[in-house]
Amino acid sequence: MQDGRIGTHQPSLPGGTDNSRTAAGLSPVTCPRARISGMTNFPPKWDDGTIADSAEHQVHWYDERTAIIRQALRTTFEGPFIYLLLGSERALLLDTGTGDADLRKVVDELLDGRDLELVVAHTHGHGDHVGGDDQFRTEQEKNGKRTYLVGKSAEEVASYFGITSWPDQVVEFDLGDRVLDVVPIPGHHASHLAFYDRSTQLLLTGDSLYPGRLYVFDWPAYRDSIARLAAFVAAGNPVELVLGTHIEMTAQPGLDFEFGSDRHPGEHRLQLAPEALTELAAALEEAGETPRRIVRDDFIVFPLSPTGEPL
């Protein structure tokens, strides 16, 4: 801890016996705007807003090629999770947060010394996931490597990833020795995507499935999307864990924090078991065509009108 609010913890390889960047011939991470923890699968505790002087971002290495970043709840009650996936040729940053914290500085530090181009894409186009985009427009080239910022609309997303039949087509996106499957799942947002990482078997589901309130703006599209995503998994794409982009549930089954709360003492874990997707798909199938609120232990389906009014 340097000044009471800035953490600089070096990430270590699984087992805690080595430093990932040192092992790769890189200098250790010392990121002045992030608290960084090392590669056990998940930290003992995410920044839950109960420490007033916490760093702007908490960074945790899930493994040596997968960083999970949480924007501090003290900067926004959304507390969004952001994912940085590294391949041998490029890195993929999924979401940029609200823009109320310096994410670019954190990402530059995490990528320092790595000869990778950076692709900045989004799980979807809501403001708490694209608010930091301007931080990645200014420096379009660093050390001869470009930063590519993918657009926010369904048309821009489909064009970049080569999706010609939206939303039914699943496409591959290769980071270099690390292939992701890109799955369109509109319903929460028109341009929503899920990402399946074949190497880790992590399923990144954005705001479509996470431990919290699953806001549904387009009920038919959402039901279809979750059914397609469940079918994709069942078709031979095994999931180790489901990772979303918020935590809004408490550790008490079925109980969420009050909307807008920037303190989450005793919050739910981030990771969900793959059965959560099966449970969600079954609940939506049972609900049928009429939107309705569905409460489960790990999530709450929360249908809204197109203007954001509860249904």
PDB file of C-alpha atoms in Angstrom:
ATOM      1  CA  MET A   1       0.000   0.000   0.000  1.00  0.00           C
ATOM      2  CA  GLN A   2       1.647   3.221  -1.124  1.00  0.00           C
ATOM      3  CA  ASP A   3      -0.548   6.151  -0.137  1.00  0.00           C
ATOM      4  CA  GLY A   4      -3.485   4.716   1.755  1.00  0.00           C
ATOM      5  CA  ARG A   5      -5.562   4.042  -1.343  1.00  0.00           C
ATOM      6  CA  ILE A   6      -3.230   2.559  -3.960  1.00  0.00           C
ATOM      7  CA  GLY A   7      -2.306  -1.108  -3.945  1.00  0.00           C
ATOM      8  CA  THR A   8       0.569  -2.781  -5.797  1.00  0.00           C
ATOM      9  CA  HIS A   9       0.495  -6.547  -5.363  1.00  0.00           C
ATOM     10  CA  GLN A  10       2.475  -8.662  -7.812  1.00  0.00           C
ATOM     11  CA  PRO A  11       0.566 -11.527  -9.440  1.00  0.00           C
ATOM     12  CA  SER A  12       2.005 -14.998  -8.872  1.00  0.00           C
ATOM     13  CA  LEU A  13       1.583 -18.205 -10.774  1.00  0.00           C
ATOM     14  CA  PRO A  14      -0.708 -20.932  -9.398  1.00  0.00           C
ATOM     15  CA  GLY A  15       0.805 -22.276  -6.204  1.00  0.00           C
ATOM     16  CA  GLY A  16       2.335 -18.904  -5.366  1.00  0.00           C
ATOM     17  CA  THR A  17       5.898 -19.998  -6.152  1.00  0.00           C
ATOM     18  CA  ASP A  18       6.724 -17.664  -9.024  1.00  0.00           C
ATOM     19  CA  ASN A  19       5.869 -14.329 -10.551  1.00  0.00           C
ATOM     20  CA  SER A  20       4.152 -14.615 -13.931  1.00  0.00           C
ATOM     21  CA  ARG A  21       5.833 -11.633 -15.525  1.00  0.00           C
ATOM     22  CA  THR A  22       9.255 -12.474 -14.116  1.00  0.00           C
ATOM     23  CA  ALA A  23       8.858 -16.031 -15.402  1.00  0.00           C
ATOM     24  CA  ALA A  24       8.028 -14.620 -18.824  1.00  0.00           C
ATOM     25  CA  GLY A  25      11.028 -12.299 -18.792  1.00  0.00           C
ATOM     26  CA  LEU A  26       8.898  -9.261 -17.953  1.00  0.00           C
ATOM     27  CA  SER A  27       9.106  -6.790 -15.109  1.00  0.00           C
ATOM     28  CA  PRO A  28       6.686  -7.269 -12.211  1.00  0.00           C
ATOM     29  CA  VAL A  29       3.434  -5.323 -12.322  1.00  0.00           C
ATOM     30  CA  THR A  30       3.324  -2.153 -10.247  1.00  0.00           C
ATOM     31  CA  CYS A  31       0.090  -0.504 -11.292  1.00  0.00           C
ATOM     32  CA  PRO A  32      -0.588   2.727  -9.383  1.00  0.00           C
ATOM     33  CA  ARG A  33      -4.339   2.650  -9.883  1.00  0.00           C
ATOM     34  CA  ALA A  34      -5.104  -0.982  -9.175  1.00  0.00           C
ATOM     35  CA  ARG A  35      -4.882  -3.528  -6.394  1.00  0.00           C
ATOM     36  CA  ILE A  36      -3.529  -6.702  -7.963  1.00  0.00           C
ATOM     37  CA  SER A  37      -3.745 -10.221  -6.590  1.00  0.00           C
ATOM     38  CA  GLY A  38      -2.235 -13.427  -7.824  1.00  0.00           C
ATOM     39  CA  MET A  39      -3.343 -16.541  -9.515  1.00  0.00           C
ATOM     40  CA  THR A  40      -5.490 -18.519  -7.232  1.00  0.00           C
ATOM     41  CA  ASN A  41      -8.697 -18.865  -9.218  1.00  0.00           C
ATOM     42  CA  PHE A  42     -10.445 -16.066  -7.331  1.00  0.00           C
ATOM     43  CA  PRO A  43      -9.459 -13.630  -4.597  1.00  0.00           C
ATOM     44  CA  PRO A  44     -10.718 -14.293  -1.061  1.00  0.00           C
ATOM     45  CA  LYS A  45     -12.792 -11.129  -1.377  1.00  0.00           C
ATOM     46  CA  TRP A  46     -13.635  -8.699  -4.141  1.00  0.00           C
ATOM     47  CA  ASP A  47     -13.682  -4.979  -3.400  1.00  0.00           C
ATOM     48  CA  ASP A  48     -17.210  -4.747  -2.001  1.00  0.00           C
ATOM     49  CA  GLY A  49     -17.299  -1.008  -1.352  1.00  0.00           C
ATOM     50  CA  THR A  50     -16.714  -1.279   2.386  1.00  0.00           C
ATOM     51  CA  ILE A  51     -13.205   0.246   2.215  1.00  0.00           C
ATOM     52  CA  ALA A  52     -13.483   3.964   1.485  1.00  0.00           C
ATOM     53  CA  ASP A  53      -9.908   4.396   0.229  1.00  0.00           C
ATOM     54  CA  SER A  54      -9.755   1.342  -2.029  1.00  0.00           C
ATOM     55  CA  ALA A  55      -7.975   1.470  -5.379  1.00  0.00           C
ATOM     56  CA  GLU A  56      -9.991   2.435  -8.460  1.00  0.00           C
ATOM     57  CA  HIS A  57      -9.640  -1.088  -9.830  1.00  0.00           C
ATOM     58  CA  GLN A  58      -9.030  -4.508  -8.348  1.00  0.00           C
ATOM     59  CA  VAL A  59      -7.139  -6.802 -10.718  1.00  0.00           C
ATOM     60  CA  HIS A  60      -6.988 -10.552 -10.268  1.00  0.00           C
ATOM     61  CA  TRP A  61      -5.180 -13.031 -12.502  1.00  0.00           C
ATOM     62  CA  TYR A  62      -7.430 -16.077 -12.943  1.00  0.00           C
ATOM     63  CA  ASP A  63      -4.518 -17.690 -14.757  1.00  0.00           C
ATOM     64  CA  GLU A  64      -1.436 -16.363 -16.536  1.00  0.00           C
ATOM     65  CA  ARG A  65      -3.496 -15.285 -19.576  1.00  0.00           C
ATOM     66  CA  THR A  66      -6.751 -14.157 -17.966  1.00  0.00           C
ATOM     67  CA  ALA A  67      -7.139 -11.025 -15.853  1.00  0.00           C
ATOM     68  CA  ILE A  68     -10.397 -10.110 -14.115  1.00  0.00           C
ATOM     69  CA  ILE A  69     -10.749  -6.416 -13.292  1.00  0.00           C
ATOM     70  CA  ARG A  70     -13.376  -4.920 -11.019  1.00  0.00           C
ATOM     71  CA  GLN A  71     -14.062  -1.196 -11.057  1.00  0.00           C
ATOM     72  CA  ALA A  72     -14.402  -0.057  -7.458  1.00  0.00           C
ATOM     73  CA  LEU A  73     -17.880   0.430  -6.059  1.00  0.00           C
ATOM     74  CA  ARG A  74     -16.676   3.725  -4.609  1.00  0.00           C
ATOM     75  CA  THR A  75     -16.358   5.030  -8.188  1.00  0.00           C
ATOM     76  CA  THR A  76     -19.743   3.635  -9.325  1.00  0.00           C
ATOM     77  CA  PHE A  77     -22.461   1.570  -7.670  1.00  0.00           C
ATOM     78  CA  GLU A  78     -22.396  -0.627 -10.785  1.00  0.00           C
ATOM     79  CA  GLY A  79     -19.031  -2.115  -9.764  1.00  0.00           C
ATOM     80  CA  PRO A  80     -18.619  -3.682 -13.231  1.00  0.00           C
ATOM     81  CA  PHE A  81     -16.283  -6.581 -13.938  1.00  0.00           C
ATOM     82  CA  ILE A  82     -14.012  -6.276 -16.973  1.00  0.00           C
ATOM     83  CA  TYR A  83     -12.051  -9.098 -18.600  1.00  0.00           C
ATOM     84  CA  LEU A  84      -8.630  -9.029 -20.273  1.00  0.00           C
ATOM     85  CA  LEU A  85      -7.831 -12.174 -22.266  1.00  0.00           C
ATOM     86  CA  LEU A  86      -4.336 -12.678 -23.666  1.00  0.00           C
ATOM     87  CA  GLY A  87      -3.373 -14.729 -26.707  1.00  0.00           C
ATOM     88  CA  SER A  88      -0.056 -15.025 -28.501  1.00  0.00           C
ATOM     89  CA  GLU A  89      -0.967 -12.356 -31.082  1.00  0.00           C
ATOM     90  CA  ARG A  90      -3.547 -10.070 -29.492  1.00  0.00           C
ATOM     91  CA  ALA A  91      -5.300  -9.221 -26.273  1.00  0.00           C
ATOM     92  CA  LEU A  92      -9.045  -8.789 -25.936  1.00  0.00           C
ATOM     93  CA  LEU A  93     -10.456  -6.320 -23.428  1.00  0.00           C
ATOM     94  CA  LEU A  94     -14.136  -6.924 -22.765  1.00  0.00           C
ATOM     95  CA  ASP A  95     -15.819  -3.688 -21.641  1.00  0.00           C
ATOM     96  CA  THR A  96     -14.361  -0.393 -20.458  1.00  0.00           C
ATOM     97  CA  GLY A  97     -16.451   0.337 -17.372  1.00  0.00           C
ATOM     98  CA  THR A  98     -18.181   3.629 -16.660  1.00  0.00           C
ATOM     99  CA  GLY A  99     -15.286   5.948 -17.496  1.00  0.00           C
ATOM    100  CA  ASP A 100     -15.088   7.218 -13.907  1.00  0.00           C
ATOM    101  CA  ALA A 101     -11.723   5.529 -13.361  1.00  0.00           C
ATOM    102  CA  ASP A 102      -8.497   5.314 -15.377  1.00  0.00           C
ATOM    103  CA  LEU A 103      -8.805   1.870 -16.938  1.00  0.00           C
ATOM    104  CA  ARG A 104      -6.359   2.662 -19.750  1.00  0.00           C
ATOM    105  CA  LYS A 105      -3.541   3.092 -17.243  1.00  0.00           C
ATOM    106  CA  VAL A 106      -4.331  -0.276 -15.690  1.00  0.00           C
ATOM    107  CA  VAL A 107      -4.512  -2.100 -19.035  1.00  0.00           C
ATOM    108  CA  ASP A 108      -1.275  -0.521 -20.266  1.00  0.00           C
ATOM    109  CA  GLU A 109       0.481  -1.700 -17.114  1.00  0.00           C
ATOM    110  CA  LEU A 110      -0.892  -5.218 -17.468  1.00  0.00           C
ATOM    111  CA  LEU A 111       0.202  -5.398 -21.110  1.00  0.00           C
ATOM    112  CA  ASP A 112       3.571  -3.704 -20.600  1.00  0.00           C
ATOM    113  CA  GLY A 113       6.329  -5.704 -22.264  1.00  0.00           C
ATOM    114  CA  ARG A 114       3.921  -7.901 -24.200  1.00  0.00           C
ATOM    115  CA  ASP A 115       4.072  -7.708 -27.995  1.00  0.00           C
ATOM    116  CA  LEU A 116       0.304  -7.789 -28.490  1.00  0.00           C
ATOM    117  CA  GLU A 117      -2.218  -5.677 -30.315  1.00  0.00           C
ATOM    118  CA  LEU A 118      -5.242  -4.760 -28.228  1.00  0.00           C
ATOM    119  CA  VAL A 119      -8.847  -5.290 -29.282  1.00  0.00           C
ATOM    120  CA  VAL A 120     -11.370  -3.436 -27.131  1.00  0.00           C
ATOM    121  CA  ALA A 121     -14.830  -4.957 -27.481  1.00  0.00           C
ATOM    122  CA  HIS A 122     -17.931  -5.062 -25.314  1.00  0.00           C
ATOM    123  CA  THR A 123     -20.348  -7.564 -23.904  1.00  0.00           C
ATOM    124  CA  HIS A 124     -22.969  -4.928 -24.812  1.00  0.00           C
ATOM    125  CA  GLY A 125     -23.450  -1.211 -25.302  1.00  0.00           C
ATOM    126  CA  HIS A 126     -24.818   0.096 -21.997  1.00  0.00           C
ATOM    127  CA  GLY A 127     -23.008   3.045 -20.441  1.00  0.00           C
ATOM    128  CA  ASP A 128     -21.468   1.151 -17.539  1.00  0.00           C
ATOM    129  CA  HIS A 129     -19.703  -1.087 -20.069  1.00  0.00           C
ATOM    130  CA  VAL A 130     -18.667   1.436 -22.742  1.00  0.00           C
ATOM    131  CA  GLY A 131     -18.145   4.568 -20.638  1.00  0.00           C
ATOM    132  CA  GLY A 132     -14.362   4.268 -20.741  1.00  0.00           C
ATOM    133  CA  ASP A 133     -14.144   3.895 -24.520  1.00  0.00           C
ATOM    134  CA  ASP A 134     -12.677   7.368 -25.009  1.00  0.00           C
ATOM    135  CA  GLN A 135      -9.620   6.297 -23.023  1.00  0.00           C
ATOM    136  CA  PHE A 136      -8.853   3.851 -25.832  1.00  0.00           C
ATOM    137  CA  ARG A 137      -9.519   6.177 -28.767  1.00  0.00           C
ATOM    138  CA  THR A 138      -6.647   8.564 -28.104  1.00  0.00           C
ATOM    139  CA  GLU A 139      -3.656   6.198 -28.254  1.00  0.00           C
ATOM    140  CA  GLN A 140      -4.480   4.124 -31.305  1.00  0.00           C
ATOM    141  CA  GLU A 141      -0.916   2.836 -31.592  1.00  0.00           C
ATOM    142  CA  LYS A 142       1.546   1.883 -28.871  1.00  0.00           C
ATOM    143  CA  ASN A 143       4.955   0.377 -29.580  1.00  0.00           C
ATOM    144  CA  GLY A 144       3.881  -0.253 -33.168  1.00  0.00           C
ATOM    145  CA  LYS A 145       0.775  -2.181 -32.074  1.00  0.00           C
ATOM    146  CA  ARG A 146      -2.665  -0.797 -32.774  1.00  0.00           C
ATOM    147  CA  THR A 147      -5.601  -0.587 -30.430  1.00  0.00           C
ATOM    148  CA  TYR A 148      -8.835  -1.552 -32.189  1.00  0.00           C
ATOM    149  CA  LEU A 149     -12.028  -0.231 -30.629  1.00  0.00           C
ATOM    150  CA  VAL A 150     -15.080  -2.216 -31.743  1.00  0.00           C
ATOM    151  CA  GLY A 151     -18.343  -0.293 -32.131  1.00  0.00           C
ATOM    152  CA  LYS A 152     -21.357  -0.645 -29.847  1.00  0.00           C
ATOM    153  CA  SER A 153     -24.259  -1.331 -32.208  1.00  0.00           C
ATOM    154  CA  ALA A 154     -25.309  -4.795 -33.331  1.00  0.00           C
ATOM    155  CA  GLU A 155     -24.350  -3.863 -36.901  1.00  0.00           C
ATOM    156  CA  GLU A 156     -20.851  -2.749 -35.887  1.00  0.00           C
ATOM    157  CA  VAL A 157     -20.335  -5.793 -33.683  1.00  0.00           C
ATOM    158  CA  ALA A 158     -21.509  -8.184 -36.406  1.00  0.00           C
ATOM    159  CA  SER A 159     -19.272  -6.498 -38.980  1.00  0.00           C
ATOM    160  CA  TYR A 160     -16.140  -6.681 -36.831  1.00  0.00           C
ATOM    161  CA  PHE A 161     -16.528 -10.311 -35.769  1.00  0.00           C
ATOM    162  CA  GLY A 162     -17.805 -11.489 -39.161  1.00  0.00           C
ATOM    163  CA  ILE A 163     -21.290 -12.460 -38.036  1.00  0.00           C
ATOM    164  CA  THR A 164     -23.418 -12.604 -41.182  1.00  0.00           C
ATOM    165  CA  SER A 165     -26.558 -14.118 -39.641  1.00  0.00           C
ATOM    166  CA  TRP A 166     -27.368 -12.192 -36.465  1.00  0.00           C
ATOM    167  CA  PRO A 167     -28.192 -13.453 -33.873  1.00  0.00           C
ATOM    168  CA  ASP A 168     -28.145 -17.122 -34.857  1.00  0.00           C
ATOM    169  CA  GLN A 169     -24.536 -17.510 -35.987  1.00  0.00           C
ATOM    170  CA  VAL A 170     -21.675 -18.403 -33.634  1.00  0.00           C
ATOM    171  CA  VAL A 171     -18.240 -17.344 -34.895  1.00  0.00           C
ATOM    172  CA  GLU A 172     -14.658 -17.977 -33.843  1.00  0.00           C
ATOM    173  CA  PHE A 173     -12.284 -15.225 -32.757  1.00  0.00           C
ATOM    174  CA  ASP A 174      -8.632 -16.263 -32.487  1.00  0.00           C
ATOM    175  CA  LEU A 175      -6.345 -14.328 -30.148  1.00  0.00           C
ATOM    176  CA  GLY A 176      -3.422 -16.486 -31.246  1.00  0.00           C
ATOM    177  CA  ASP A 177      -3.279 -19.963 -29.688  1.00  0.00           C
ATOM    178  CA  ARG A 178      -6.511 -19.097 -27.890  1.00  0.00           C
ATOM    179  CA  VAL A 179      -9.831 -19.425 -29.682  1.00  0.00           C
ATOM    180  CA  LEU A 180     -13.017 -17.817 -28.416  1.00  0.00           C
ATOM    181  CA  ASP A 181     -16.532 -18.548 -29.615  1.00  0.00           C
ATOM    182  CA  VAL A 182     -18.584 -15.373 -29.995  1.00  0.00           C
ATOM    183  CA  VAL A 183     -22.294 -15.946 -29.362  1.00  0.00           C
ATOM    184  CA  PRO A 184     -24.889 -13.204 -30.019  1.00  0.00           C
ATOM    185  CA  ILE A 185     -27.400 -13.063 -27.152  1.00  0.00           C
ATOM    186  CA  PRO A 186     -29.619  -9.959 -27.521  1.00  0.00           C
ATOM    187  CA  GLY A 187     -32.402  -9.332 -25.038  1.00  0.00           C
ATOM    188  CA  HIS A 188     -30.741  -7.328 -22.308  1.00  0.00           C
ATOM    189  CA  HIS A 189     -29.251  -5.183 -25.069  1.00  0.00           C
ATOM    190  CA  ALA A 190     -29.535  -5.401 -28.844  1.00  0.00           C
ATOM    191  CA  SER A 191     -25.791  -5.931 -29.379  1.00  0.00           C
ATOM    192  CA  HIS A 192     -25.165  -8.298 -26.468  1.00  0.00           C
ATOM    193  CA  LEU A 193     -22.538 -11.027 -26.863  1.00  0.00           C
ATOM    194  CA  ALA A 194     -21.364 -13.986 -24.827  1.00  0.00           C
ATOM    195  CA  PHE A 195     -17.803 -15.267 -25.167  1.00  0.00           C
ATOM    196  CA  TYR A 196     -16.782 -18.896 -24.657  1.00  0.00           C
ATOM    197  CA  ASP A 197     -13.076 -19.466 -24.040  1.00  0.00           C
ATOM    198  CA  ARG A 198     -12.147 -22.943 -25.219  1.00  0.00           C
ATOM    199  CA  SER A 199      -8.858 -22.969 -23.311  1.00  0.00           C
ATOM    200  CA  THR A 200     -10.314 -22.252 -19.857  1.00  0.00           C
ATOM    201  CA  GLN A 201     -13.915 -23.311 -20.544  1.00  0.00           C
ATOM    202  CA  LEU A 202     -15.048 -20.012 -19.049  1.00  0.00           C
ATOM    203  CA  LEU A 203     -18.343 -18.642 -20.349  1.00  0.00           C
ATOM    204  CA  LEU A 204     -18.467 -14.839 -20.162  1.00  0.00           C
ATOM    205  CA  THR A 205     -22.097 -13.774 -20.160  1.00  0.00           C
ATOM    206  CA  GLY A 206     -22.052 -10.023 -19.537  1.00  0.00           C
ATOM    207  CA  ASP A 207     -25.324  -8.704 -18.128  1.00  0.00           C
ATOM    208  CA  SER A 208     -27.341 -11.652 -19.434  1.00  0.00           C
ATOM    209  CA  LEU A 209     -26.404 -13.941 -16.545  1.00  0.00           C
ATOM    210  CA  TYR A 210     -24.647 -12.949 -13.338  1.00  0.00           C
ATOM    211  CA  PRO A 211     -25.432 -13.041  -9.603  1.00  0.00           C
ATOM    212  CA  GLY A 212     -27.903 -10.176  -9.620  1.00  0.00           C
ATOM    213  CA  ARG A 213     -30.900  -8.620 -11.345  1.00  0.00           C
ATOM    214  CA  LEU A 214     -31.056  -9.755 -14.953  1.00  0.00           C
ATOM    215  CA  TYR A 215     -32.752  -6.798 -16.606  1.00  0.00           C
ATOM    216  CA  VAL A 216     -34.645  -7.919 -19.712  1.00  0.00           C
ATOM    217  CA  PHE A 217     -35.682  -5.233 -22.198  1.00  0.00           C
ATOM    218  CA  ASP A 218     -36.742  -7.594 -24.998  1.00  0.00           C
ATOM    219  CA  TRP A 219     -38.397 -10.684 -23.510  1.00  0.00           C
ATOM    220  CA  PRO A 220     -38.763 -12.807 -26.682  1.00  0.00           C
ATOM    221  CA  ALA A 221     -35.191 -12.070 -27.763  1.00  0.00           C
ATOM    222  CA  TYR A 222     -33.823 -12.829 -24.301  1.00  0.00           C
ATOM    223  CA  ARG A 223     -35.685 -16.143 -24.032  1.00  0.00           C
ATOM    224  CA  ASP A 224     -34.423 -17.170 -27.462  1.00  0.00           C
ATOM    225  CA  SER A 225     -30.865 -16.056 -26.665  1.00  0.00           C
ATOM    226  CA  ILE A 226     -30.606 -17.971 -23.405  1.00  0.00           C
ATOM    227  CA  ALA A 227     -32.073 -21.060 -25.092  1.00  0.00           C
ATOM    228  CA  ARG A 228     -29.478 -20.788 -27.888  1.00  0.00           C
ATOM    229  CA  LEU A 229     -26.657 -20.280 -25.407  1.00  0.00           C
ATOM    230  CA  ALA A 230     -27.740 -23.330 -23.405  1.00  0.00           C
ATOM    231  CA  ALA A 231     -27.947 -25.345 -26.633  1.00  0.00           C
ATOM    232  CA  PHE A 232     -24.452 -24.172 -27.607  1.00  0.00           C
ATOM    233  CA  VAL A 233     -23.084 -25.473 -24.304  1.00  0.00           C
ATOM    234  CA  ALA A 234     -25.003 -28.743 -24.576  1.00  0.00           C
ATOM    235  CA  ALA A 235     -23.635 -29.300 -28.087  1.00  0.00           C
ATOM    236  CA  GLY A 236     -20.178 -30.165 -26.790  1.00  0.00           C
ATOM    237  CA  ASN A 237     -18.828 -26.952 -25.298  1.00  0.00           C
ATOM    238  CA  PRO A 238     -18.352 -27.780 -21.619  1.00  0.00           C
ATOM    239  CA  VAL A 239     -18.365 -24.883 -19.167  1.00  0.00           C
ATOM    240  CA  GLU A 240     -16.199 -24.748 -16.072  1.00  0.00           C
ATOM    241  CA  LEU A 241     -17.691 -21.502 -14.749  1.00  0.00           C
ATOM    242  CA  VAL A 242     -20.071 -18.758 -15.824  1.00  0.00           C
ATOM    243  CA  LEU A 243     -18.691 -15.253 -15.260  1.00  0.00           C
ATOM    244  CA  GLY A 244     -20.845 -12.152 -15.613  1.00  0.00           C
ATOM    245  CA  THR A 245     -20.197  -8.456 -15.158  1.00  0.00           C
ATOM    246  CA  HIS A 246     -21.825  -7.494 -11.839  1.00  0.00           C
ATOM    247  CA  ILE A 247     -22.568  -8.793  -8.357  1.00  0.00           C
ATOM    248  CA  GLU A 248     -25.925  -7.617  -7.012  1.00  0.00           C
ATOM    249  CA  MET A 249     -26.962 -10.636  -4.940  1.00  0.00           C
ATOM    250  CA  THR A 250     -26.114 -11.100  -1.302  1.00  0.00           C
ATOM    251  CA  ALA A 251     -24.772 -14.385  -0.006  1.00  0.00           C
ATOM    252  CA  GLN A 252     -28.310 -15.126   1.195  1.00  0.00           C
ATOM    253  CA  PRO A 253     -30.127 -17.118  -1.512  1.00  0.00           C
ATOM    254  CA  GLY A 254     -32.600 -15.064  -3.508  1.00  0.00           C
ATOM    255  CA  LEU A 255     -31.816 -11.755  -1.766  1.00  0.00           C
ATOM    256  CA  ASP A 256     -30.341  -8.830  -3.698  1.00  0.00           C
ATOM    257  CA  PHE A 257     -28.819  -5.556  -2.557  1.00  0.00           C
ATOM    258  CA  GLU A 258     -30.912  -2.425  -2.903  1.00  0.00           C
ATOM    259  CA  PHE A 259     -30.595  -0.795  -6.337  1.00  0.00           C
ATOM    260  CA  GLY A 260     -27.872   1.853  -6.301  1.00  0.00           C
ATOM    261  CA  SER A 261     -26.099   0.455  -3.255  1.00  0.00           C
ATOM    262  CA  ASP A 262     -22.362   1.169  -3.374  1.00  0.00           C
ATOM    263  CA  ARG A 263     -21.600  -1.083  -0.401  1.00  0.00           C
ATOM    264  CA  HIS A 264     -21.980  -4.847  -0.702  1.00  0.00           C
ATOM    265  CA  PRO A 265     -20.943  -6.446   2.596  1.00  0.00           C
ATOM    266  CA  GLY A 266     -21.475 -10.184   2.374  1.00  0.00           C
ATOM    267  CA  GLU A 267     -21.991 -10.221  -1.377  1.00  0.00           C
ATOM    268  CA  HIS A 268     -22.465 -13.311  -3.537  1.00  0.00           C
ATOM    269  CA  ARG A 269     -19.430 -14.824  -5.233  1.00  0.00           C
ATOM    270  CA  LEU A 270     -18.806 -13.708  -8.832  1.00  0.00           C
ATOM    271  CA  GLN A 271     -18.600 -17.162 -10.392  1.00  0.00           C
ATOM    272  CA  LEU A 272     -21.670 -19.247 -11.135  1.00  0.00           C
ATOM    273  CA  ALA A 273     -21.791 -22.976 -11.775  1.00  0.00           C
ATOM    274  CA  PRO A 274     -22.713 -24.007 -15.331  1.00  0.00           C
ATOM    275  CA  GLU A 275     -26.004 -25.316 -13.966  1.00  0.00           C
ATOM    276  CA  ALA A 276     -27.072 -21.691 -13.489  1.00  0.00           C
ATOM    277  CA  LEU A 277     -27.444 -21.352 -17.260  1.00  0.00           C
ATOM    278  CA  THR A 278     -29.526 -24.526 -17.428  1.00  0.00           C
ATOM    279  CA  GLU A 279     -31.671 -23.250 -14.563  1.00  0.00           C
ATOM    280  CA  LEU A 280     -32.188 -19.882 -16.252  1.00  0.00           C
ATOM    281  CA  ALA A 281     -33.112 -21.448 -19.594  1.00  0.00           C
ATOM    282  CA  ALA A 282     -35.617 -23.778 -17.913  1.00  0.00           C
ATOM    283  CA  ALA A 283     -37.164 -20.935 -15.908  1.00  0.00           C
ATOM    284  CA  LEU A 284     -37.620 -18.809 -19.019  1.00  0.00           C
ATOM    285  CA  GLU A 285     -39.113 -21.726 -20.921  1.00  0.00           C
ATOM    286  CA  GLU A 286     -41.557 -22.332 -18.088  1.00  0.00           C
ATOM    287  CA  ALA A 287     -42.466 -18.640 -17.903  1.00  0.00           C
ATOM    288  CA  GLY A 288     -43.549 -18.630 -21.532  1.00  0.00           C
ATOM    289  CA  GLU A 289     -44.223 -15.552 -23.619  1.00  0.00           C
ATOM    290  CA  THR A 290     -45.501 -13.301 -20.841  1.00  0.00           C
ATOM    291  CA  PRO A 291     -42.695 -11.404 -19.075  1.00  0.00           C
ATOM    292  CA  ARG A 292     -42.543 -12.034 -15.354  1.00  0.00           C
ATOM    293  CA  ARG A 293     -40.150 -11.655 -12.468  1.00  0.00           C
ATOM    294  CA  ILE A 294     -38.361 -14.876 -11.559  1.00  0.00           C
ATOM    295  CA  VAL A 295     -36.435 -15.236  -8.300  1.00  0.00           C
ATOM    296  CA  ARG A 296     -33.816 -17.944  -7.922  1.00  0.00           C
ATOM    297  CA  ASP A 297     -31.045 -18.427  -5.375  1.00  0.00           C
ATOM    298  CA  ASP A 298     -28.343 -16.918  -7.602  1.00  0.00           C
ATOM    299  CA  PHE A 299     -30.213 -14.458  -9.822  1.00  0.00           C
ATOM    300  CA  ILE A 300     -33.440 -12.531 -10.360  1.00  0.00           C
ATOM    301  CA  VAL A 301     -34.969 -12.187 -13.825  1.00  0.00           C
ATOM    302  CA  PHE A 302     -36.285  -8.625 -13.961  1.00  0.00           C
ATOM    303  CA  PRO A 303     -38.300  -7.744 -17.092  1.00  0.00           C
ATOM    304  CA  LEU A 304     -38.489  -4.078 -18.096  1.00  0.00           C
ATOM    305  CA  SER A 305     -40.307  -2.086 -20.738  1.00  0.00           C
ATOM    306  CA  PRO A 306     -38.202  -0.615 -23.587  1.00  0.00           C
ATOM    307  CA  THR A 307     -38.148   2.635 -21.578  1.00  0.00           C
ATOM    308  CA  GLY A 308     -36.920   0.884 -18.436  1.00  0.00           C
ATOM    309  CA  GLU A 309     -40.152   0.590 -16.455  1.00  0.00           C
ATOM    310  CA  PRO A 310     -40.671  -2.653 -14.481  1.00  0.00           C
ATOM    311  CA  LEU A 311     -43.252  -4.984 -16.024  1.00  0.00           C
TER     312      LEU A 311
END
